CSV table of C-alpha atoms and ligand atoms in Angstrom, one decimal:
chain,number,residue,atom,x,y,z
A,1,MET,CA,112.2,81.1,99.3
A,2,ALA,CA,114.7,79.5,96.9
A,3,PRO,CA,116.3,82.4,95.1
A,4,SER,CA,114.8,81.9,91.7
A,5,GLU,CA,111.5,80.5,92.9
A,6,GLY,CA,108.5,82.2,91.5
A,7,VAL,CA,110.2,83.9,88.6
A,8,THR,CA,108.1,82.0,86.2
A,9,GLY,CA,105.1,82.3,88.6
A,10,ASP,CA,105.6,78.7,89.6
A,11,ALA,CA,103.3,78.9,92.6
A,12,ARG,CA,100.0,77.4,91.4
A,13,PRO,CA,98.0,80.2,89.7
A,14,SER,CA,94.8,80.9,91.4
A,15,ALA,CA,91.8,83.0,90.5
A,16,ASP,CA,91.2,84.4,94.1
A,17,PRO,CA,88.3,86.7,93.3
A,18,VAL,CA,89.4,89.3,95.9
A,19,ILE,CA,92.9,89.6,94.4
A,20,LEU,CA,91.6,89.7,90.9
A,21,ALA,CA,89.1,92.4,91.8
A,22,LEU,CA,91.9,94.5,93.3
A,23,ALA,CA,94.0,94.0,90.2
A,24,ALA,CA,91.0,95.0,88.1
A,25,ARG,CA,91.1,98.5,89.7
A,26,PHE,CA,94.2,99.1,87.6
A,27,ALA,CA,94.5,100.0,83.9
A,28,THR,CA,95.8,96.5,82.8
A,29,ALA,CA,95.8,95.8,79.1
A,30,ALA,CA,93.1,93.2,79.5
A,31,PRO,CA,91.1,91.8,82.4
A,32,PRO,CA,93.2,90.0,85.1
A,33,VAL,CA,92.6,86.3,85.0
A,34,ALA,CA,95.1,84.7,87.3
A,35,ALA,CA,97.1,85.5,90.4
A,36,ALA,CA,99.7,83.6,92.5
A,37,PRO,CA,101.7,84.5,95.6
A,38,PHE,CA,105.1,85.7,94.5
A,39,GLY,CA,108.6,86.4,95.8
A,40,GLY,CA,110.5,86.2,99.0
A,41,GLY,CA,110.0,89.7,100.6
A,42,HIS,CA,109.9,89.6,104.4
A,43,VAL,CA,107.6,92.6,104.7
A,44,ASN,CA,105.1,93.2,101.9
A,45,THR,CA,102.6,90.8,100.3
A,46,THR,CA,103.1,90.2,96.6
A,47,TYR,CA,101.1,88.4,93.8
A,48,ARG,CA,102.0,87.8,90.2
A,49,VAL,CA,98.9,88.6,88.2
A,50,THR,CA,98.3,87.8,84.5
A,51,ASP,CA,95.7,89.3,82.3
A,52,ALA,CA,93.7,87.7,79.5
A,53,THR,CA,96.5,88.5,77.0
A,54,GLY,CA,99.1,86.7,79.1
A,55,ARG,CA,100.8,90.0,80.1
A,56,ALA,CA,102.1,89.8,83.7
A,57,TYR,CA,102.1,92.3,86.6
A,58,LEU,CA,103.2,92.5,90.2
A,59,LEU,CA,100.4,93.3,92.7
A,60,GLN,CA,101.6,94.4,96.1
A,61,ARG,CA,100.1,95.2,99.4
A,62,ILE,CA,102.2,97.6,101.4
A,63,SER,CA,102.9,96.5,104.9
A,64,ARG,CA,101.2,98.7,107.5
A,65,THR,CA,103.6,97.4,110.2
A,66,ALA,CA,106.6,98.8,108.3
A,67,PHE,CA,105.1,101.8,106.6
A,68,ARG,CA,102.9,104.1,108.6
A,69,ARG,CA,102.1,106.4,105.6
A,70,PRO,CA,101.7,104.3,102.5
A,71,ALA,CA,100.7,107.4,100.5
A,72,ASP,CA,104.2,108.9,101.2
A,73,VAL,CA,105.8,105.6,100.1
A,74,MET,CA,103.8,105.8,96.8
A,75,ALA,CA,104.6,109.5,96.3
A,76,ASN,CA,108.4,108.6,96.6
A,77,ILE,CA,108.0,105.7,94.2
A,78,VAL,CA,106.2,107.9,91.7
A,79,THR,CA,109.0,110.5,91.9
A,80,VAL,CA,111.8,108.0,91.7
A,81,THR,CA,110.4,105.8,88.9
A,82,ALA,CA,109.7,108.9,86.8
A,83,HIS,CA,113.2,110.1,87.3
A,84,LEU,CA,114.6,106.7,86.3
A,85,ALA,CA,112.3,106.4,83.3
A,86,ALA,CA,113.6,109.7,82.0
A,87,LYS,CA,117.1,108.2,81.9
A,88,ALA,CA,116.1,104.7,80.8
A,89,ARG,CA,118.5,102.9,78.6
A,90,SER,CA,116.0,100.0,78.1
A,91,PRO,CA,112.4,99.3,79.1
A,92,ARG,CA,113.5,96.7,81.7
A,93,ASP,CA,116.0,98.9,83.6
A,94,HIS,CA,113.5,100.5,85.9
A,95,LEU,CA,110.1,99.7,87.5
A,96,THR,CA,106.9,101.0,85.8
A,97,LEU,CA,103.8,101.6,87.9
A,98,VAL,CA,100.5,100.8,86.3
A,99,PRO,CA,97.9,103.6,87.0
A,100,THR,CA,94.6,102.9,88.6
A,101,LEU,CA,91.4,103.3,86.5
A,102,ASP,CA,90.7,106.6,88.3
A,103,GLY,CA,94.2,107.9,87.4
A,104,GLY,CA,96.1,107.4,90.7
A,105,PHE,CA,98.9,105.0,91.4
A,106,TRP,CA,97.5,103.1,94.3
A,107,THR,CA,94.2,101.9,95.7
A,108,GLU,CA,92.9,101.4,99.2
A,109,ALA,CA,90.8,98.4,100.3
A,110,GLU,CA,89.9,97.6,103.9
A,111,GLY,CA,92.5,100.0,105.2
A,112,GLU,CA,95.3,98.4,103.0
A,113,THR,CA,97.2,100.1,100.2
A,114,TRP,CA,97.8,98.2,97.0
A,115,ARG,CA,99.8,99.0,93.8
A,116,LEU,CA,100.5,97.4,90.5
A,117,TYR,CA,103.8,97.3,88.5
A,118,ASP,CA,104.5,95.9,85.1
A,119,PHE,CA,106.2,92.5,85.6
A,120,VAL,CA,109.9,92.7,84.5
A,121,ALA,CA,109.8,90.0,81.8
A,122,ASP,CA,112.4,87.2,81.8
A,123,SER,CA,114.0,88.3,85.0
A,124,VAL,CA,115.4,86.4,87.9
A,125,GLU,CA,116.4,87.3,91.4
A,126,LEU,CA,119.5,85.7,92.9
A,127,GLY,CA,120.6,84.7,96.4
A,128,ALA,CA,123.3,82.4,97.7
A,129,ASP,CA,123.4,80.9,94.1
A,130,ALA,CA,124.8,84.1,92.7
A,131,THR,CA,128.2,83.7,91.2
A,132,THR,CA,131.1,86.1,91.7
A,133,ALA,CA,130.4,87.5,88.2
A,134,ASP,CA,126.7,88.1,89.3
A,135,LEU,CA,128.0,90.0,92.3
A,136,ARG,CA,129.9,92.3,90.1
A,137,ARG,CA,126.8,92.9,88.0
A,138,ALA,CA,124.7,93.5,91.1
A,139,GLY,CA,127.2,96.1,92.2
A,140,GLU,CA,126.9,97.8,88.8
A,141,ALA,CA,123.1,97.8,89.1
A,142,PHE,CA,123.0,99.3,92.6
A,143,GLY,CA,125.8,101.7,91.8
A,144,ARG,CA,124.0,102.9,88.7
A,145,PHE,CA,120.8,103.4,90.7
A,146,LEU,CA,122.7,105.7,93.1
A,147,ALA,CA,124.3,107.5,90.2
A,148,ASP,CA,121.0,107.9,88.3
A,149,VAL,CA,119.3,109.5,91.4
A,150,ALA,CA,122.3,111.6,92.4
A,151,ASP,CA,120.7,114.6,90.7
A,152,LEU,CA,117.3,114.1,92.5
A,153,PRO,CA,117.4,116.3,95.6
A,154,ALA,CA,116.9,114.2,98.7
A,155,GLU,CA,114.5,116.8,100.1
A,156,ARG,CA,112.1,115.9,97.3
A,157,LEU,CA,111.4,112.6,99.1
A,158,HIS,CA,109.3,111.8,102.2
A,159,VAL,CA,111.0,110.1,105.1
A,160,THR,CA,108.8,107.0,105.1
A,161,ILE,CA,110.6,105.1,107.9
A,162,PRO,CA,112.1,107.5,110.4
A,163,ASP,CA,115.4,106.3,111.9
A,164,PHE,CA,115.5,103.3,109.6
A,165,HIS,CA,119.3,103.0,109.9
A,166,ASN,CA,119.6,104.4,113.4
A,167,TRP,CA,121.7,101.7,115.0
A,168,PRO,CA,121.8,103.2,118.6
A,169,ARG,CA,118.1,103.1,118.5
A,170,TYR,CA,118.0,99.4,117.5
A,171,VAL,CA,120.5,98.7,120.3
A,172,ALA,CA,118.2,100.5,122.8
A,173,ARG,CA,115.2,98.6,121.5
A,174,LEU,CA,116.9,95.2,121.8
A,175,LYS,CA,117.8,96.0,125.4
A,176,GLN,CA,114.2,97.1,126.1
A,177,VAL,CA,112.6,94.0,124.5
A,178,ALA,CA,115.2,91.7,126.2
A,179,ALA,CA,114.4,93.2,129.5
A,180,ALA,CA,110.6,92.9,129.0
A,181,ASP,CA,111.1,89.4,127.5
A,182,PRO,CA,107.4,89.0,126.6
A,183,LEU,CA,107.7,85.4,125.4
A,184,GLY,CA,110.3,84.1,127.8
A,185,ARG,CA,112.7,83.5,124.9
A,186,ARG,CA,115.6,85.5,126.4
A,187,ARG,CA,117.1,82.4,128.1
A,188,GLU,CA,117.6,80.8,124.6
A,189,VAL,CA,119.7,83.7,123.3
A,190,GLY,CA,122.3,84.5,126.0
A,191,PRO,CA,125.4,84.5,123.8
A,192,GLU,CA,123.6,86.1,120.9
A,193,LEU,CA,122.4,88.9,123.1
A,194,GLU,CA,125.8,89.4,124.5
A,195,GLN,CA,127.4,89.6,121.1
A,196,ALA,CA,124.8,91.9,119.7
A,197,LEU,CA,125.1,94.3,122.5
A,198,SER,CA,128.9,94.3,122.4
A,199,TYR,CA,128.7,96.6,119.3
A,200,GLU,CA,127.1,99.5,121.1
A,201,ASP,CA,130.1,101.7,120.6
A,202,VAL,CA,130.3,100.7,116.9
A,203,SER,CA,126.6,101.7,116.5
A,204,HIS,CA,127.6,105.3,117.0
A,205,ALA,CA,130.1,105.4,114.1
A,206,PHE,CA,127.9,107.6,111.9
A,207,ASP,CA,126.4,109.9,114.6
A,208,ASP,CA,128.0,113.0,113.1
A,209,PRO,CA,125.4,114.3,110.6
A,210,ASP,CA,128.1,116.1,108.5
A,211,LEU,CA,130.2,112.9,108.0
A,212,MET,CA,128.5,112.1,104.7
A,213,PRO,CA,125.9,113.7,102.5
A,214,GLN,CA,122.2,112.6,102.6
A,215,ARG,CA,121.2,111.4,99.2
A,216,VAL,CA,118.4,109.6,97.6
A,217,THR,CA,119.2,106.0,98.5
A,218,HIS,CA,117.6,102.6,98.2
A,219,ASN,CA,117.9,101.6,101.9
A,220,ASP,CA,117.1,97.9,101.3
A,221,ALA,CA,119.8,97.2,98.8
A,222,LYS,CA,120.0,93.5,99.4
A,223,LEU,CA,121.1,91.2,96.6
A,224,ALA,CA,117.6,89.8,96.1
A,225,ASN,CA,116.4,93.4,95.2
A,226,VAL,CA,118.2,93.5,91.9
A,227,LEU,CA,116.8,91.6,88.9
A,228,PHE,CA,118.9,89.9,86.3
A,229,ASP,CA,118.1,88.7,82.8
A,230,ARG,CA,117.2,85.0,83.1
A,231,LEU,CA,119.3,84.0,80.2
A,232,THR,CA,122.2,86.4,79.9
A,233,ARG,CA,122.3,87.3,83.6
A,234,ALA,CA,122.8,91.0,82.6
A,235,PRO,CA,121.7,93.2,85.5
A,236,LEU,CA,118.3,94.7,84.7
A,237,CYS,CA,116.8,96.7,87.4
A,238,VAL,CA,116.7,97.6,91.0
A,239,VAL,CA,113.4,96.7,92.7
A,240,ASP,CA,111.6,97.1,96.0
A,241,LEU,CA,111.6,100.8,96.1
A,242,ASP,CA,109.5,101.2,99.3
A,243,THR,CA,112.4,102.3,101.4
A,244,VAL,CA,113.8,104.8,98.9
A,245,GLN,CA,114.2,107.9,101.0
A,246,PRO,CA,117.1,110.3,102.1
A,247,GLY,CA,120.0,108.2,103.4
A,248,LEU,CA,123.6,107.3,103.1
A,249,ALA,CA,125.1,105.7,100.0
A,250,VAL,CA,127.5,103.5,102.2
A,251,ASN,CA,124.5,101.9,103.8
A,252,ASP,CA,123.3,100.7,100.4
A,253,PHE,CA,126.8,99.3,99.7
A,254,GLY,CA,126.8,97.7,103.1
A,255,ASP,CA,123.4,96.0,102.7
A,256,SER,CA,124.5,94.4,99.5
A,257,ILE,CA,127.7,93.1,101.1
A,258,ARG,CA,125.8,91.6,104.1
A,259,SER,CA,123.4,89.9,101.7
A,260,GLY,CA,125.7,89.1,98.8
A,261,ALA,CA,129.3,88.6,100.1
A,262,THR,CA,128.2,85.7,102.2
A,263,SER,CA,128.5,81.9,101.9
A,264,ALA,CA,124.9,81.1,102.9
A,265,PRO,CA,121.3,82.2,102.7
A,266,GLU,CA,120.2,84.7,105.3
A,267,ASP,CA,118.3,82.2,107.3
A,268,GLU,CA,121.0,79.4,107.3
A,269,GLY,CA,120.9,78.5,111.0
A,270,ASP,CA,124.1,76.4,111.0
A,271,VAL,CA,126.5,79.2,111.6
A,272,THR,CA,129.5,77.1,110.8
A,273,ARG,CA,128.4,77.5,107.2
A,274,VAL,CA,128.2,81.3,107.3
A,275,HIS,CA,131.2,83.3,106.4
A,276,PHE,CA,132.2,86.4,104.6
A,277,VAL,CA,133.5,85.6,101.1
A,278,PRO,CA,136.3,88.0,100.1
A,279,GLU,CA,136.1,87.4,96.4
A,280,ARG,CA,132.3,88.2,96.4
A,281,PHE,CA,133.1,91.4,98.3
A,282,ALA,CA,135.7,92.4,95.8
A,283,ALA,CA,133.5,91.6,92.8
A,284,TYR,CA,130.6,93.6,94.2
A,285,ALA,CA,132.8,96.5,95.2
A,286,GLY,CA,134.4,96.6,91.8
A,287,GLY,CA,131.0,96.8,90.0
A,288,PHE,CA,129.6,99.3,92.5
A,289,LEU,CA,132.6,101.6,92.2
A,290,ALA,CA,132.7,101.4,88.4
A,291,ALA,CA,129.1,102.8,88.4
A,292,ALA,CA,128.9,105.0,91.5
A,293,GLY,CA,132.5,105.9,92.1
A,294,PRO,CA,132.3,109.1,90.1
A,295,ILE,CA,129.5,110.5,92.2
A,296,LEU,CA,130.7,109.5,95.6
A,297,THR,CA,132.6,111.9,97.9
A,298,ALA,CA,135.9,111.1,99.5
A,299,SER,CA,134.2,110.5,102.9
A,300,GLU,CA,131.7,108.1,101.3
A,301,LEU,CA,134.5,106.2,99.7
A,302,ALA,CA,136.4,106.0,103.0
A,303,HIS,CA,133.4,104.6,104.8
A,304,LEU,CA,132.2,101.8,102.5
A,305,ARG,CA,133.4,99.0,104.9
A,306,HIS,CA,131.8,100.8,107.8
A,307,GLY,CA,128.5,100.5,105.9
A,308,ALA,CA,129.1,96.7,105.6
A,309,LEU,CA,129.7,96.4,109.3
A,310,LEU,CA,126.8,98.6,110.4
A,311,MET,CA,124.2,97.1,108.0
A,312,THR,CA,125.1,93.6,109.2
A,313,LEU,CA,124.8,94.8,112.8
A,314,GLU,CA,121.4,96.3,112.0
A,315,THR,CA,120.0,93.1,110.7
A,316,SER,CA,121.5,91.2,113.6
A,317,LEU,CA,119.8,93.5,116.1
A,318,ARG,CA,116.5,93.6,114.3
A,319,PHE,CA,116.2,89.9,113.7
A,320,LEU,CA,117.1,89.2,117.3
A,321,THR,CA,114.6,91.8,118.6
A,322,ASP,CA,111.9,90.3,116.5
A,323,TYR,CA,112.6,86.8,117.7
A,324,LEU,CA,112.3,88.0,121.3
A,325,GLU,CA,109.1,89.9,120.5
A,326,GLY,CA,107.5,86.9,118.9
A,327,ASP,CA,108.1,87.4,115.2
A,328,VAL,CA,105.9,90.4,114.8
A,329,TYR,CA,107.7,92.3,112.1
A,330,TYR,CA,109.4,89.9,109.7
A,331,ALA,CA,107.4,87.2,108.0
A,332,THR,CA,108.5,83.7,108.9
A,333,ASP,CA,107.6,80.4,107.4
A,334,ARG,CA,108.9,78.2,110.3
A,335,PRO,CA,109.4,78.6,114.0
A,336,GLY,CA,112.9,79.8,115.0
A,337,GLN,CA,113.5,81.4,111.6
A,338,ASN,CA,114.2,84.9,113.0
A,339,LEU,CA,116.6,83.3,115.6
A,340,ASP,CA,118.4,81.6,112.7
A,341,ARG,CA,118.6,84.8,110.8
A,342,ALA,CA,119.9,86.6,113.8
A,343,ARG,CA,122.6,84.0,114.5
A,344,ASN,CA,123.5,84.0,110.8
A,345,GLN,CA,124.0,87.8,110.7
A,346,LEU,CA,126.0,87.8,114.0
A,347,ALA,CA,128.3,85.2,112.6
A,348,LEU,CA,128.7,87.2,109.4
A,349,LEU,CA,129.3,90.4,111.4
A,350,ALA,CA,132.2,88.8,113.3
A,351,ASP,CA,133.7,87.6,110.1
A,352,ILE,CA,133.3,91.0,108.5
A,353,GLN,CA,135.1,92.5,111.4
A,354,ALA,CA,137.9,89.9,111.0
A,355,HIS,CA,138.3,91.2,107.4
A,356,TRP,CA,138.4,94.9,108.5
A,357,ASN,CA,141.9,95.6,107.3
A,358,TRP,CA,141.6,93.3,104.3
A,359,MET,CA,138.5,95.3,103.1
A,360,ALA,CA,140.4,98.6,103.3
A,361,GLU,CA,143.4,97.2,101.4
A,362,THR,CA,141.1,95.7,98.8
A,363,LEU,CA,139.1,98.8,98.3
A,364,ALA,CA,142.3,100.8,97.8
A,365,THR,CA,143.2,98.7,94.8
A,366,LEU,CA,139.8,99.1,93.0
B,401,GN1,C1,113.2,93.5,104.8
B,401,GN1,O1,111.1,93.6,102.3
B,401,GN1,P1,112.4,92.9,102.3
B,401,GN1,O2,112.4,91.5,102.6
B,401,GN1,O3,113.2,93.2,101.0
B,401,GN1,C2,113.4,94.8,105.5
B,401,GN1,C3,114.9,95.2,105.4
B,401,GN1,C4,115.8,94.1,105.9
B,401,GN1,C5,115.5,92.9,105.1
B,401,GN1,C6,116.3,91.7,105.6
B,401,GN1,C7,111.0,97.6,105.2
B,401,GN1,O4,113.4,93.7,103.4
B,401,GN1,O5,115.1,96.4,106.1
B,401,GN1,O6,117.2,94.5,105.7
B,401,GN1,O7,114.1,92.5,105.3
B,401,GN1,N1,112.6,95.8,105.0
B,401,GN1,C8,111.9,96.6,105.8
B,401,GN1,O8,116.3,90.7,104.7
B,401,GN1,O9,111.9,96.6,107.0
B,402,MG,MG1,111.8,95.3,101.0
């Protein structure tokens, strides 16, 4: 989607009775009257719902492909949003779940799990249109998120996606799928496969479990998962908390770099347009360190650039695997989109590697 699309609910509002009936299971201020598909997530299904007073909400179906135990996902979100709410500086700086009429936080319908959030008013998500100044603010937002949850013990959260950032496992899976080649697509991706598999040694960089502490982390810290004020562009709040679980802070940093310190949208298929943008990296890192620097350990600070490399490797491996498997995991809106995403991330990966020393030098000055 275009980065700011949908912020004003610009998909045509509908009154799909099934969606409205689901929304009506929650304690909205007034009966829900309109719903429209919303946002650009690759995994969950999202609607913007409005009630009879005009108040807006976000209704989401949790992907069963990605999340085996939606109840654990919701338990984590309840824990984390309560923790953030207790530290809130403003009502729009954290997500707020709307309870169901029977006092829970999610509802099941036909084997699917749904939840409702208050819509963060006057907010916008950014993508390739983010400016360098926006990148700094995004860094502050994700850094503040990590700092705010730093006192929440990681053991309090369920592991909702085991091995989510286990890169050797993604390498093995790519090899397996390429060997099985269920759709005969392997012949289209010779050079991509070769490049992706050439990072097998790199994929083991964080194998030592004592290298860095496990913390409460976001795990999907892409630029589109921070909201900004539509007018002032102040960073408001970190969203998409499904993947919040124990993890490594440097992976959050890295995910933001792969999605934010780039010249093109994630599915830009013309790889000549895709490159690492040093000033965007420096801006994001500056904001991130201003907010999270004080809580990070020396080892975490020393491995920030590794996070950027490894998270870009991860998306390269996962998009390429999904293309070979027939687009079964990531939502696509056109044929070949996952291949474009894979090519894009591989091009970025090579450019991040080309800036390896530059990143270290730059981080040392911040
Ligand atoms: C997915 O849900 P969304 O679109 O924010 C994916 C992330 C990937 C990302 C790539 C649960 O995130 O891991 O990095 O796409 N989320 C899940 O854009 O697999
Ligand atoms: Mg997500």
